[in-house]
Short mmCIF file of C-alpha atoms and ligand atoms in Angstrom, two decimals:
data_model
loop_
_atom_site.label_atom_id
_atom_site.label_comp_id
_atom_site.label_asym_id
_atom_site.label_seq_id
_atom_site.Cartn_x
_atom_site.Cartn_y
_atom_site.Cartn_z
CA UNK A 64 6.83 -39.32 -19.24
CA UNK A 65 4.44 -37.61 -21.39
CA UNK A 66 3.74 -33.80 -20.66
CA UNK A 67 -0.25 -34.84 -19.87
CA UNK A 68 0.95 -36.92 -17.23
CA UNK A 69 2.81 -33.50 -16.10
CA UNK A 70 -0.55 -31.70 -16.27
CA UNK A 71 -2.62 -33.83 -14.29
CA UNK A 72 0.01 -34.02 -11.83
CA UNK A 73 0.18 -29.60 -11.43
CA UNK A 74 -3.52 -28.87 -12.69
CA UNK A 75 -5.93 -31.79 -12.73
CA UNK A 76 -9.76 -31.09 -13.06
CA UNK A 77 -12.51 -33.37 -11.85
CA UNK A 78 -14.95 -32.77 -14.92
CA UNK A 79 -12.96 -32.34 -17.72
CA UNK A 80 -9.92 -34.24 -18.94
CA UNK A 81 -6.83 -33.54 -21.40
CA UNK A 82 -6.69 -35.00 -24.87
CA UNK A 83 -3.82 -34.55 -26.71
CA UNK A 84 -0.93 -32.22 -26.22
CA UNK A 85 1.24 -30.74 -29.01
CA UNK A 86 3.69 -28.61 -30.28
CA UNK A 87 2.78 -25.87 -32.22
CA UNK A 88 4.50 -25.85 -35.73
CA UNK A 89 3.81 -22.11 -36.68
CA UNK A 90 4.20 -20.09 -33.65
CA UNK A 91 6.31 -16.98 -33.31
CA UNK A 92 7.22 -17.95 -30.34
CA UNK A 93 8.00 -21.65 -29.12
CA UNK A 94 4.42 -23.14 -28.08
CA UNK A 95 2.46 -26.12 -26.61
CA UNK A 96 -1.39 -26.83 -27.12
CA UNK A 97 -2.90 -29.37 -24.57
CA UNK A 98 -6.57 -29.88 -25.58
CA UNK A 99 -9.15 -29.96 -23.22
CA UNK A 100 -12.86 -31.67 -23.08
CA UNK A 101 -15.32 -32.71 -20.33
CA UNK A 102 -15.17 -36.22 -18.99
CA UNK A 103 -17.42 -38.42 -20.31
CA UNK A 104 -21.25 -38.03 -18.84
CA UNK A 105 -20.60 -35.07 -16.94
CA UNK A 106 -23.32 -32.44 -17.59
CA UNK A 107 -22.18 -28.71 -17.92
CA UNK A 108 -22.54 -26.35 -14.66
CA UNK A 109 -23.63 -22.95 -15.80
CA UNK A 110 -21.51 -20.03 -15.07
CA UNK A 111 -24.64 -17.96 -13.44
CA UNK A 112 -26.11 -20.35 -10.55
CA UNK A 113 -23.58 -22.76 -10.33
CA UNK A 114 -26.33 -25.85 -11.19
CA UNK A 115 -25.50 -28.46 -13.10
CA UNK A 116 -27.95 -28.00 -16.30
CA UNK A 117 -28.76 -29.82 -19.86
CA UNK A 118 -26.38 -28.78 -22.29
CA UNK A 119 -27.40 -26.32 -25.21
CA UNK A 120 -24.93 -26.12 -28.04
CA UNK A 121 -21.13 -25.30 -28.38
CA UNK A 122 -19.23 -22.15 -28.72
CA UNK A 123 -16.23 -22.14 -30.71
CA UNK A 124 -12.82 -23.06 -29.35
CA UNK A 125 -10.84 -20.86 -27.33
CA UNK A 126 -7.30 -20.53 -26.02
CA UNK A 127 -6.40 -20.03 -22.03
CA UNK A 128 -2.96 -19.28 -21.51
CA UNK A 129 -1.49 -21.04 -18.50
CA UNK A 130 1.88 -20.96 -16.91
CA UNK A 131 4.82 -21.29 -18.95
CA UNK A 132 7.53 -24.18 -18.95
CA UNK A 133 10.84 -23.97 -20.26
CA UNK A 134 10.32 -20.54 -22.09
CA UNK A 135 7.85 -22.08 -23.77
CA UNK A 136 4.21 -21.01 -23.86
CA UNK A 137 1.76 -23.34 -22.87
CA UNK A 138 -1.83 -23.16 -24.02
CA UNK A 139 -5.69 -24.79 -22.78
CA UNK A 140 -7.76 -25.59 -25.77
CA UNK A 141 -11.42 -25.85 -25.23
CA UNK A 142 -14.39 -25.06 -26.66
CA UNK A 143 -17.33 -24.08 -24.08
CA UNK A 144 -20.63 -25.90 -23.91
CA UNK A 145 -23.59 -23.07 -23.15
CA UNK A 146 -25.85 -24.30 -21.14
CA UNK A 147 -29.71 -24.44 -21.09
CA UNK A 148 -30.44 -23.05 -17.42
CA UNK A 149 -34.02 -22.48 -16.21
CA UNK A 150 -33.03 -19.85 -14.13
CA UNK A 151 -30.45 -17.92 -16.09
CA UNK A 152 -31.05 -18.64 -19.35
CA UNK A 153 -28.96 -19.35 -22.25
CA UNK A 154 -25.18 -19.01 -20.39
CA UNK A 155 -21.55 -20.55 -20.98
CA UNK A 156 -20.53 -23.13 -18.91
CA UNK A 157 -18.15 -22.45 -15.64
CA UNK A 158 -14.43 -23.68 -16.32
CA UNK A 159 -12.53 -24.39 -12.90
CA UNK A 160 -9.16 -22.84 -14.98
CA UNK A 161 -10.65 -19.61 -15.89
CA UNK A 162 -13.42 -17.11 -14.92
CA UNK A 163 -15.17 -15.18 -17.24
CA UNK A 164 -13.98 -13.77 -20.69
CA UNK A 165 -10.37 -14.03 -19.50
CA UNK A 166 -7.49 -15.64 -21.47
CA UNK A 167 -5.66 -16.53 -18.67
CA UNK A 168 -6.01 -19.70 -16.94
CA UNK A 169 -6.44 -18.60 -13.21
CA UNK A 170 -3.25 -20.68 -12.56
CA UNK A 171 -1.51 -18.38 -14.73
CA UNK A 172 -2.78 -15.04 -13.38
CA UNK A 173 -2.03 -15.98 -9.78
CA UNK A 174 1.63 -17.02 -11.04
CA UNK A 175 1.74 -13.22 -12.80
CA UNK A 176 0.53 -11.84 -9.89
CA UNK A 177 2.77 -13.54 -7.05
CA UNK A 178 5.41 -12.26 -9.31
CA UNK A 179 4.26 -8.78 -10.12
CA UNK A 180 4.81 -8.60 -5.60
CA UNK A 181 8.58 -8.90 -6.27
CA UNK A 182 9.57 -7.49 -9.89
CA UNK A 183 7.78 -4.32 -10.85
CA UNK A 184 4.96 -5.00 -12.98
CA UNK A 185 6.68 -4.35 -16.31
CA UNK A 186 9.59 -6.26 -15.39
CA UNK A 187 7.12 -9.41 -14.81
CA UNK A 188 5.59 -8.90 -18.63
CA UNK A 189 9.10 -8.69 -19.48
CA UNK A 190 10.54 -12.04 -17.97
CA UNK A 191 6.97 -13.77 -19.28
CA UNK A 192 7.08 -12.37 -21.89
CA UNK A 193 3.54 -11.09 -21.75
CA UNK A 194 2.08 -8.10 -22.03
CA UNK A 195 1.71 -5.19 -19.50
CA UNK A 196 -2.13 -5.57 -19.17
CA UNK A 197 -2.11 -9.21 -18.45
CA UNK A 198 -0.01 -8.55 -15.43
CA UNK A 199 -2.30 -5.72 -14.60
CA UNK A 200 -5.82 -7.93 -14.75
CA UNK A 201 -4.03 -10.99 -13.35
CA UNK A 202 -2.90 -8.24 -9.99
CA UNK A 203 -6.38 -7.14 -9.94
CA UNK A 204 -7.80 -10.74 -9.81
CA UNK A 205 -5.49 -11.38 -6.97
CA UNK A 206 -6.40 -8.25 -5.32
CA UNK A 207 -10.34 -8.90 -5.88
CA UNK A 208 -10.14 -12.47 -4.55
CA UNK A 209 -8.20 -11.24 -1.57
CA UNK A 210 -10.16 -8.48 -0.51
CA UNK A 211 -12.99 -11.00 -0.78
CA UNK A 212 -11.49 -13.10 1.59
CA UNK A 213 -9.88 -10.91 3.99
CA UNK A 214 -10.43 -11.57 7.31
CA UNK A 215 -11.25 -8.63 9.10
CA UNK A 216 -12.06 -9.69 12.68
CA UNK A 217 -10.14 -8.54 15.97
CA UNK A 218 -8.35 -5.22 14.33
CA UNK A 219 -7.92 -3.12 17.58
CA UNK A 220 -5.46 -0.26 16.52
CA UNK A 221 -5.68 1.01 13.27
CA UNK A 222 -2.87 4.13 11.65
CA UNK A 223 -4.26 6.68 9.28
CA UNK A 224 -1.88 8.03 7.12
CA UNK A 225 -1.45 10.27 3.51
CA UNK A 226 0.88 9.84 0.95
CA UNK A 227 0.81 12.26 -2.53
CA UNK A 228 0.48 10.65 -5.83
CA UNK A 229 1.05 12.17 -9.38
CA UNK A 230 1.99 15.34 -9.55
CA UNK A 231 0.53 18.36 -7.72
CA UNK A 232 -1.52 17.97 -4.46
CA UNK A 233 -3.35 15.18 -5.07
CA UNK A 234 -3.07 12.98 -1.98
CA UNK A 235 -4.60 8.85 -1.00
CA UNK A 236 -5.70 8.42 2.60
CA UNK A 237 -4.79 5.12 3.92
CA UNK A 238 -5.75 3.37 6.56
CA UNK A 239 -3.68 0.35 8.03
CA UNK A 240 -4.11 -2.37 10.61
CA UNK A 241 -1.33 -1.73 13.14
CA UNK A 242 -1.70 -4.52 15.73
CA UNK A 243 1.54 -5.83 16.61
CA UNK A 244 0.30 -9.36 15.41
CA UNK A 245 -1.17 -8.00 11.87
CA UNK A 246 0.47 -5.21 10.05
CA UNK A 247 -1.20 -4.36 6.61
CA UNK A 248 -3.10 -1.94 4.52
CA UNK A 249 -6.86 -2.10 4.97
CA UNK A 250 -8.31 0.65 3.09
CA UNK A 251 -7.63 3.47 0.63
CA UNK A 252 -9.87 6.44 -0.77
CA UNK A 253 -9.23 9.23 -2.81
CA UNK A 254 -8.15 12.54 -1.30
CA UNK A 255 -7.91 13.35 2.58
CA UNK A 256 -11.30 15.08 2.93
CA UNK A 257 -13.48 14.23 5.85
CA UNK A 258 -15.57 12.69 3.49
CA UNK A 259 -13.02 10.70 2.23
CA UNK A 260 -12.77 9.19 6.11
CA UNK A 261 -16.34 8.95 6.45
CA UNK A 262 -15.76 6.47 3.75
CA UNK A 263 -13.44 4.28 5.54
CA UNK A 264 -15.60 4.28 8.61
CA UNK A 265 -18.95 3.41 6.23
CA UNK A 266 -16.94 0.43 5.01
CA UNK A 267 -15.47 -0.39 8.20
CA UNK A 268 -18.64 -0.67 9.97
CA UNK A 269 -20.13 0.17 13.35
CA UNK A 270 -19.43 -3.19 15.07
CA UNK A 271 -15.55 -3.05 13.84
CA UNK A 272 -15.27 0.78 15.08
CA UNK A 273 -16.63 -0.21 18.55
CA UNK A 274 -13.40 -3.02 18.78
CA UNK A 275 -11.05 -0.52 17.93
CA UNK A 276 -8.53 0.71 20.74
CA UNK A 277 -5.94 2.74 19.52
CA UNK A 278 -6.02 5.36 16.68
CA UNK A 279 -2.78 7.22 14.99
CA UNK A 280 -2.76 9.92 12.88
CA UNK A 281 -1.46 12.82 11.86
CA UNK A 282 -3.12 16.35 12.72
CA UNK A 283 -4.73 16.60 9.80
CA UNK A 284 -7.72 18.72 11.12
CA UNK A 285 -10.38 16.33 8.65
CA UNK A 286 -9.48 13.51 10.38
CA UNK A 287 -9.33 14.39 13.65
CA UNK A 288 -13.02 15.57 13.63
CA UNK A 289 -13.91 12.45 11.83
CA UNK A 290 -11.79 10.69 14.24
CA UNK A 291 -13.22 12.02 17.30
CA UNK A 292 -17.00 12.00 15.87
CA UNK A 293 -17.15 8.52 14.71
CA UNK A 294 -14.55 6.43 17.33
CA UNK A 295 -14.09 9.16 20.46
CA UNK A 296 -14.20 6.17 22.31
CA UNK A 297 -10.58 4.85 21.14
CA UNK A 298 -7.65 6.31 22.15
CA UNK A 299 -6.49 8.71 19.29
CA UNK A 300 -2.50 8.93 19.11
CA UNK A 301 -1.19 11.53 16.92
CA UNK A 302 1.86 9.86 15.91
CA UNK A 303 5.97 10.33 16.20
CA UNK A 304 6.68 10.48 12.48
CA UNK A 305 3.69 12.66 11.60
CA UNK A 306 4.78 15.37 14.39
CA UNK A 307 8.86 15.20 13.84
CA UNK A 308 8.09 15.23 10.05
CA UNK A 309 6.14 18.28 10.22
CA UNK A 310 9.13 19.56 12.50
CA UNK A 311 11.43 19.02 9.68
CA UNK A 312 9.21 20.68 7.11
CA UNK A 313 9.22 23.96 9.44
CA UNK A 314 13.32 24.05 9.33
CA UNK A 315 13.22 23.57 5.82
CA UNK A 316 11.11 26.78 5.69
CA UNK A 317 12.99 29.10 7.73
CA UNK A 318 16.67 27.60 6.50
CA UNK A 319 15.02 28.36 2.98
CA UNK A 320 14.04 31.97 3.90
CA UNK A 321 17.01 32.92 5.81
CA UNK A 322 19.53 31.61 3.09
CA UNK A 323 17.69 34.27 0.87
CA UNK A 324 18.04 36.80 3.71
CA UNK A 325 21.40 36.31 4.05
CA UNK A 326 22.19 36.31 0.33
CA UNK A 327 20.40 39.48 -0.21
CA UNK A 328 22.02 41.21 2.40
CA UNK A 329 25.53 40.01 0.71
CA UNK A 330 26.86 38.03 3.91
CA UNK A 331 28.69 34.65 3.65
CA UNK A 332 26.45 31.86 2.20
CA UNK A 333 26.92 29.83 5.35
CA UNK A 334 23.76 27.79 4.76
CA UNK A 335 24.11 26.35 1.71
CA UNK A 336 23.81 22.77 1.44
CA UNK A 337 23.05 22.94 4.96
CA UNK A 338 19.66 21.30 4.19
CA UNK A 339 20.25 17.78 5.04
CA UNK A 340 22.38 18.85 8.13
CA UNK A 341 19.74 20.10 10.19
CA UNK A 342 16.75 17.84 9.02
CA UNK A 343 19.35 14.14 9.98
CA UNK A 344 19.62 13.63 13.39
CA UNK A 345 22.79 13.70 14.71
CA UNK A 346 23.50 10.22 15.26
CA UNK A 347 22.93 10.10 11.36
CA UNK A 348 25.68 12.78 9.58
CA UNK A 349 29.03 11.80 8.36
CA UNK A 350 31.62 13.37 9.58
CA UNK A 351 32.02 16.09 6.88
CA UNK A 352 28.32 16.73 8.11
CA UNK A 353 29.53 17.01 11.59
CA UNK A 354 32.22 19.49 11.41
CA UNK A 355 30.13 21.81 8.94
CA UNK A 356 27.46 21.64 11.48
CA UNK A 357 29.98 22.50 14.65
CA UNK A 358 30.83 25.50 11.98
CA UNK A 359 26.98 26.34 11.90
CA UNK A 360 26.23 25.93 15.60
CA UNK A 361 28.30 29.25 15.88
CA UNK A 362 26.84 31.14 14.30
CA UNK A 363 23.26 32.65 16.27
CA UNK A 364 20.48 31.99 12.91
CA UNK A 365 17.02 31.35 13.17
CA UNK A 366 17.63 28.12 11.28
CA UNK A 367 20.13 27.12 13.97
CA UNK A 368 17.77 28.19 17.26
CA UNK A 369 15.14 25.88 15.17
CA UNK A 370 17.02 23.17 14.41
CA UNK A 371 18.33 23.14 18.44
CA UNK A 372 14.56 23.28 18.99
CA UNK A 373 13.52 20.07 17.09
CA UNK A 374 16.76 18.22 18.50
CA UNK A 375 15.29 18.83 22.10
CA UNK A 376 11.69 17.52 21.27
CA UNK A 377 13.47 14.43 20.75
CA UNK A 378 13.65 14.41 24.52
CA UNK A 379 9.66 14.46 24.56
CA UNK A 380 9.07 10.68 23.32
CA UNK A 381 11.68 9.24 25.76
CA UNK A 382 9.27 10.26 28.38
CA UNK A 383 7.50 7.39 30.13
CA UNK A 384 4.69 9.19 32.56
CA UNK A 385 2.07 10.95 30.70
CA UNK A 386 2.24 13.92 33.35
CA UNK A 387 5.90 14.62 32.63
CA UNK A 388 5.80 14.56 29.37
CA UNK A 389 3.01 17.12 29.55
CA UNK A 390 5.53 19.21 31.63
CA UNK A 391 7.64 19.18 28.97
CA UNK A 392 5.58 19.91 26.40
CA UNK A 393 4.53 22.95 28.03
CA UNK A 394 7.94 23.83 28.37
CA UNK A 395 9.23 23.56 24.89
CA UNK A 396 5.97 25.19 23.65
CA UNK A 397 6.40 28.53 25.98
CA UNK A 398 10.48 28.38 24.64
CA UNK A 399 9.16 28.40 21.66
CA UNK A 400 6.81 31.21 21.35
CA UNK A 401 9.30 33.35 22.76
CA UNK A 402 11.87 32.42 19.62
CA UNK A 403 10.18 34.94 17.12
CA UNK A 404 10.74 32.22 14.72
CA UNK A 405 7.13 32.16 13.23
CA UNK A 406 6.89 28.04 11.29
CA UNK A 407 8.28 26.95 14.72
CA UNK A 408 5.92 28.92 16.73
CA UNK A 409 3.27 26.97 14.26
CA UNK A 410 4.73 24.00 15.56
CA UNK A 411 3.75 24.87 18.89
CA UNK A 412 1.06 26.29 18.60
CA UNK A 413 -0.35 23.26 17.32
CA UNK A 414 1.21 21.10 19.47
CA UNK A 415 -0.59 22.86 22.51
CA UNK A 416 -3.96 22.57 20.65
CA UNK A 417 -3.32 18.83 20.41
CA UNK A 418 -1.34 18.39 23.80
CA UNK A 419 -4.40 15.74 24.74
CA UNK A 420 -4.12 13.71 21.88
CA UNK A 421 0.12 14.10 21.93
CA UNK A 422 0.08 12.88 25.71
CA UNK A 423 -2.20 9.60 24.26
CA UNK A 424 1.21 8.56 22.85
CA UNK A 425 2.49 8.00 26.37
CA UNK A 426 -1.16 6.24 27.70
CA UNK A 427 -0.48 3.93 24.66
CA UNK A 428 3.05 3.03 25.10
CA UNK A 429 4.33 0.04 24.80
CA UNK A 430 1.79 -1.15 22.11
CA UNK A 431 3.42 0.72 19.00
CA UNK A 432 6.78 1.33 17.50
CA UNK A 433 6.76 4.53 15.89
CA UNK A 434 8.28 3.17 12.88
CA UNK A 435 4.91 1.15 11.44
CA UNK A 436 2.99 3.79 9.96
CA UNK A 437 6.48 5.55 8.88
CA UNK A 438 7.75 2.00 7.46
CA UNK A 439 4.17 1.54 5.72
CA UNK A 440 4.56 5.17 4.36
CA UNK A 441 7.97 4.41 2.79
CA UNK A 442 6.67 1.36 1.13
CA UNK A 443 3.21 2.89 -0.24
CA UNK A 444 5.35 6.01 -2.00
CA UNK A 445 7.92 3.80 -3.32
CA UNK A 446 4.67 1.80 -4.67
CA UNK A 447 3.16 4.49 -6.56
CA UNK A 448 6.98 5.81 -7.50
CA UNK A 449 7.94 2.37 -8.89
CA UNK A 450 5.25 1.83 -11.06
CA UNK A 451 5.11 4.92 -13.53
CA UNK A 452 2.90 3.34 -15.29
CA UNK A 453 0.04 4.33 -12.43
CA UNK A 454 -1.95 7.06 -14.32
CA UNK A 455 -5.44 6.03 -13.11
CA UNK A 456 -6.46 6.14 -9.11
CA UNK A 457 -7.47 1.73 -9.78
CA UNK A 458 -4.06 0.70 -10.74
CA UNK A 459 -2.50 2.75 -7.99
CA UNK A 460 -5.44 1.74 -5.99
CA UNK A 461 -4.59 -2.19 -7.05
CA UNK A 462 -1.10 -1.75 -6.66
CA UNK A 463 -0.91 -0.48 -3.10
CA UNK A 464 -3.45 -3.31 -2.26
CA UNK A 465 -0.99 -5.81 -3.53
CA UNK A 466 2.05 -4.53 -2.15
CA UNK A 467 0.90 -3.78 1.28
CA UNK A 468 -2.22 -5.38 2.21
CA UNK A 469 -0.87 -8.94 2.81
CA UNK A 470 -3.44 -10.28 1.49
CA UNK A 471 -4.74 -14.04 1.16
CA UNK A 472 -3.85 -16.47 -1.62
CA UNK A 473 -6.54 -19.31 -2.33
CA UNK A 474 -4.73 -22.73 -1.25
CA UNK A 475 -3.90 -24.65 -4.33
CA UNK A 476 -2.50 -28.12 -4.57
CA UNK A 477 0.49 -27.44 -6.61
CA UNK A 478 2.79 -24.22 -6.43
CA UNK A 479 3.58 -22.66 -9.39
CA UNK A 480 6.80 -20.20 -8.03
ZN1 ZN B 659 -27.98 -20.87 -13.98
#
């Protein structure tokens, strides 16, 4: 069998055909050349309009990398006819196995880019080896096309959530498709200002805001206005994962403080690595964890009373009546007020000023698991972690696209991986 054969098995093309294929003597690296030219009496289409047009002259020829077989590279060679187009001018031709100035077939990039899903993105250049950039264009082709073809019809609930990227507080918004039949990530701007929501609403559009049912977030106070201003009609759910997290972040605060206290007043350094005891839930700690903590729960600290606290709230989303839950809140809130412990008191404070939006949780239940926006969280930071690489906001931006927002592949007729 001769390797063209091969070809027009994988990649055939309806206007141009492959002439001959060959090994390249004086590569570095271990090469094949397959020429390329159009079929006989087939007239160039020009790259602009997508006509069919009278040929003008020839540009010189060019290489397109396509997929690789057997560790060895493979190579298109073809020079492009420019075309003579009435309504665009003097323009190169369109090649069905690569757009534009790239020197990737398409083939080649989509194979890069399925990859660059499961290897990080320098492991992909790595196993190709290619270079770091041609896995990042080839992502960002995939990512274009996708977005392109998205379809974006019958989203009901929708999660908004914030992760940090780089260093310092420099945060993405992202917004994700939470319907138990379509989980992905729709949208992400820059920052978590209420402009930056008023952006995802702009893009969303008016008709796709009125279909929407169900809302989470966090309390983030520039979303909830922007939540309530431009989709009140929804129901707006401020979520399990956002609310316990923020729980945790308060006993990390007074264990922090009190440890100090304690240490300047010269008693026992009982809460030292203590940390991960009162943020795990019980369930969770080994059980070294679970006798220091019986040790702990003797003792009457602030950290202690607040961790008790947060254990209790538990309670709260186990609650399957709205109005009982409320009853509880209430409860827990006036307890906590009255425990002098000021980050917790935070905690409740805000959870009273939300209690409408926290009892939504209840009217919605049944329609989310609190672990979607949480699993989606996990994935987006271990996104940006993975790829150090990330210094500008588009290749985080492309990245997180790729990873999360299951987006569609063009159907092809032969699969490369
Ligand atoms: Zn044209």
């Amino acid at each position: 069998m001769q390797l063209k054969t091969i070809l027009n098995r994988i990649q055939k093309f309806n206007c141009f055909v492959y002439g001959s294929v060959r090994w390249v003597e004086d590569a570095q690296e271990p090469t094949i050349e397959a020429d390329l030219r159009p079929r006989a009496n087939s007239r160039p289409i020009c790259a602009g309009c997508g006509h069919k047009r009278p040929g003008y002259d020839r540009l010189p020829t060019r290489s397109f990398e396509f997929v690789p077989m057997w560790g060895i590279k493979v190579f298109f060679r073809y020079a492009p006819r420019r075309v003579d187009c009435p309504s665009c001018g003097i323009r190169v031709e369109r090649m069905p196995w690569s757009e534009g100035k790239h020197r990737l077939t398409e083939t080649y990039a989509w194979f890069l880019a399925g990859w660059a899903r499961r290897l990080s993105w320098k492991e992909v250049a790595e196993a190709f080896r290619t270079s770091w950039d041609h896995v990042f264009c080839s992502v960002e082709m995939a990512v274009t096309w996708g977005r392109a073809h998205r379809d974006l019809s019958g989203i009901e609930a929708i999660g908004i959530d914030e992760i940090q990227w780089q260093r310092g507080h420099r945060y993405l918004t992202l917004v994700y498709q939470i319907d138990a039949g379509c989980r992905r990530l729709l949208w992400i701007g820059k920052k978590r200002k209420v402009k930056t929501l008023l952006g995802f609403f702009r893009w969303f559009g008016k008709e796709r805001t009125a279909e929407l049912s169900y809302i989470c977030s966090d309390m983030w106070k520039p979303y909830l206005r922007v939540i309530a201003k431009k989709a009140g009609h929804a129901i707006h759910i401020l979520d399990r994962f956002h609310i316990m997290a923020n729980m945790s972040k308060a006993i990390d605060k007074v264990r922090a403080q009190e440890a100090k206290e304690l240490k300047d007043k010269g008693y026992d350094p009982v809460l030292t690595k203590s940390r991960w005891l009162l943020l795990k839930r019980p369930e969770n700690l080994t059980e070294k964890q679970e006798t220091k903590l019986a040790d702990l729960l003797q003792y009457n600290l602030k950290s202690i009373r607040s961790y008790l606290l947060k254990e209790e709230f538990h309670l709260f989303w186990s609650y399957k009546s709205p109005y009982w839950a409320g009853q509880f809140l209430d409860k827990w809130c006036t307890k906590t007020m009255r425990s002098k412990i000021e980050p917790m008191k935070d905690i409740a404070r805000s959870l009273r000023k939300h209690r409408p939006l926290l009892l939504n949780w209840f009217r919605a239940k049944g329609q989310f698991s609190s672990g979607i926006v949480e699993g989606f969280n996990n994935k987006a930071k271990l996104t940006t972690r993975k790829a150090y690489g990330f210094r500008t906001y588009h290749a985080a931006e492309t990245a997180l696209y790729h990873a999360l927002g299951a987006l569609p592949v063009p159907e092809v007729t032969h699969e490369f991986f």
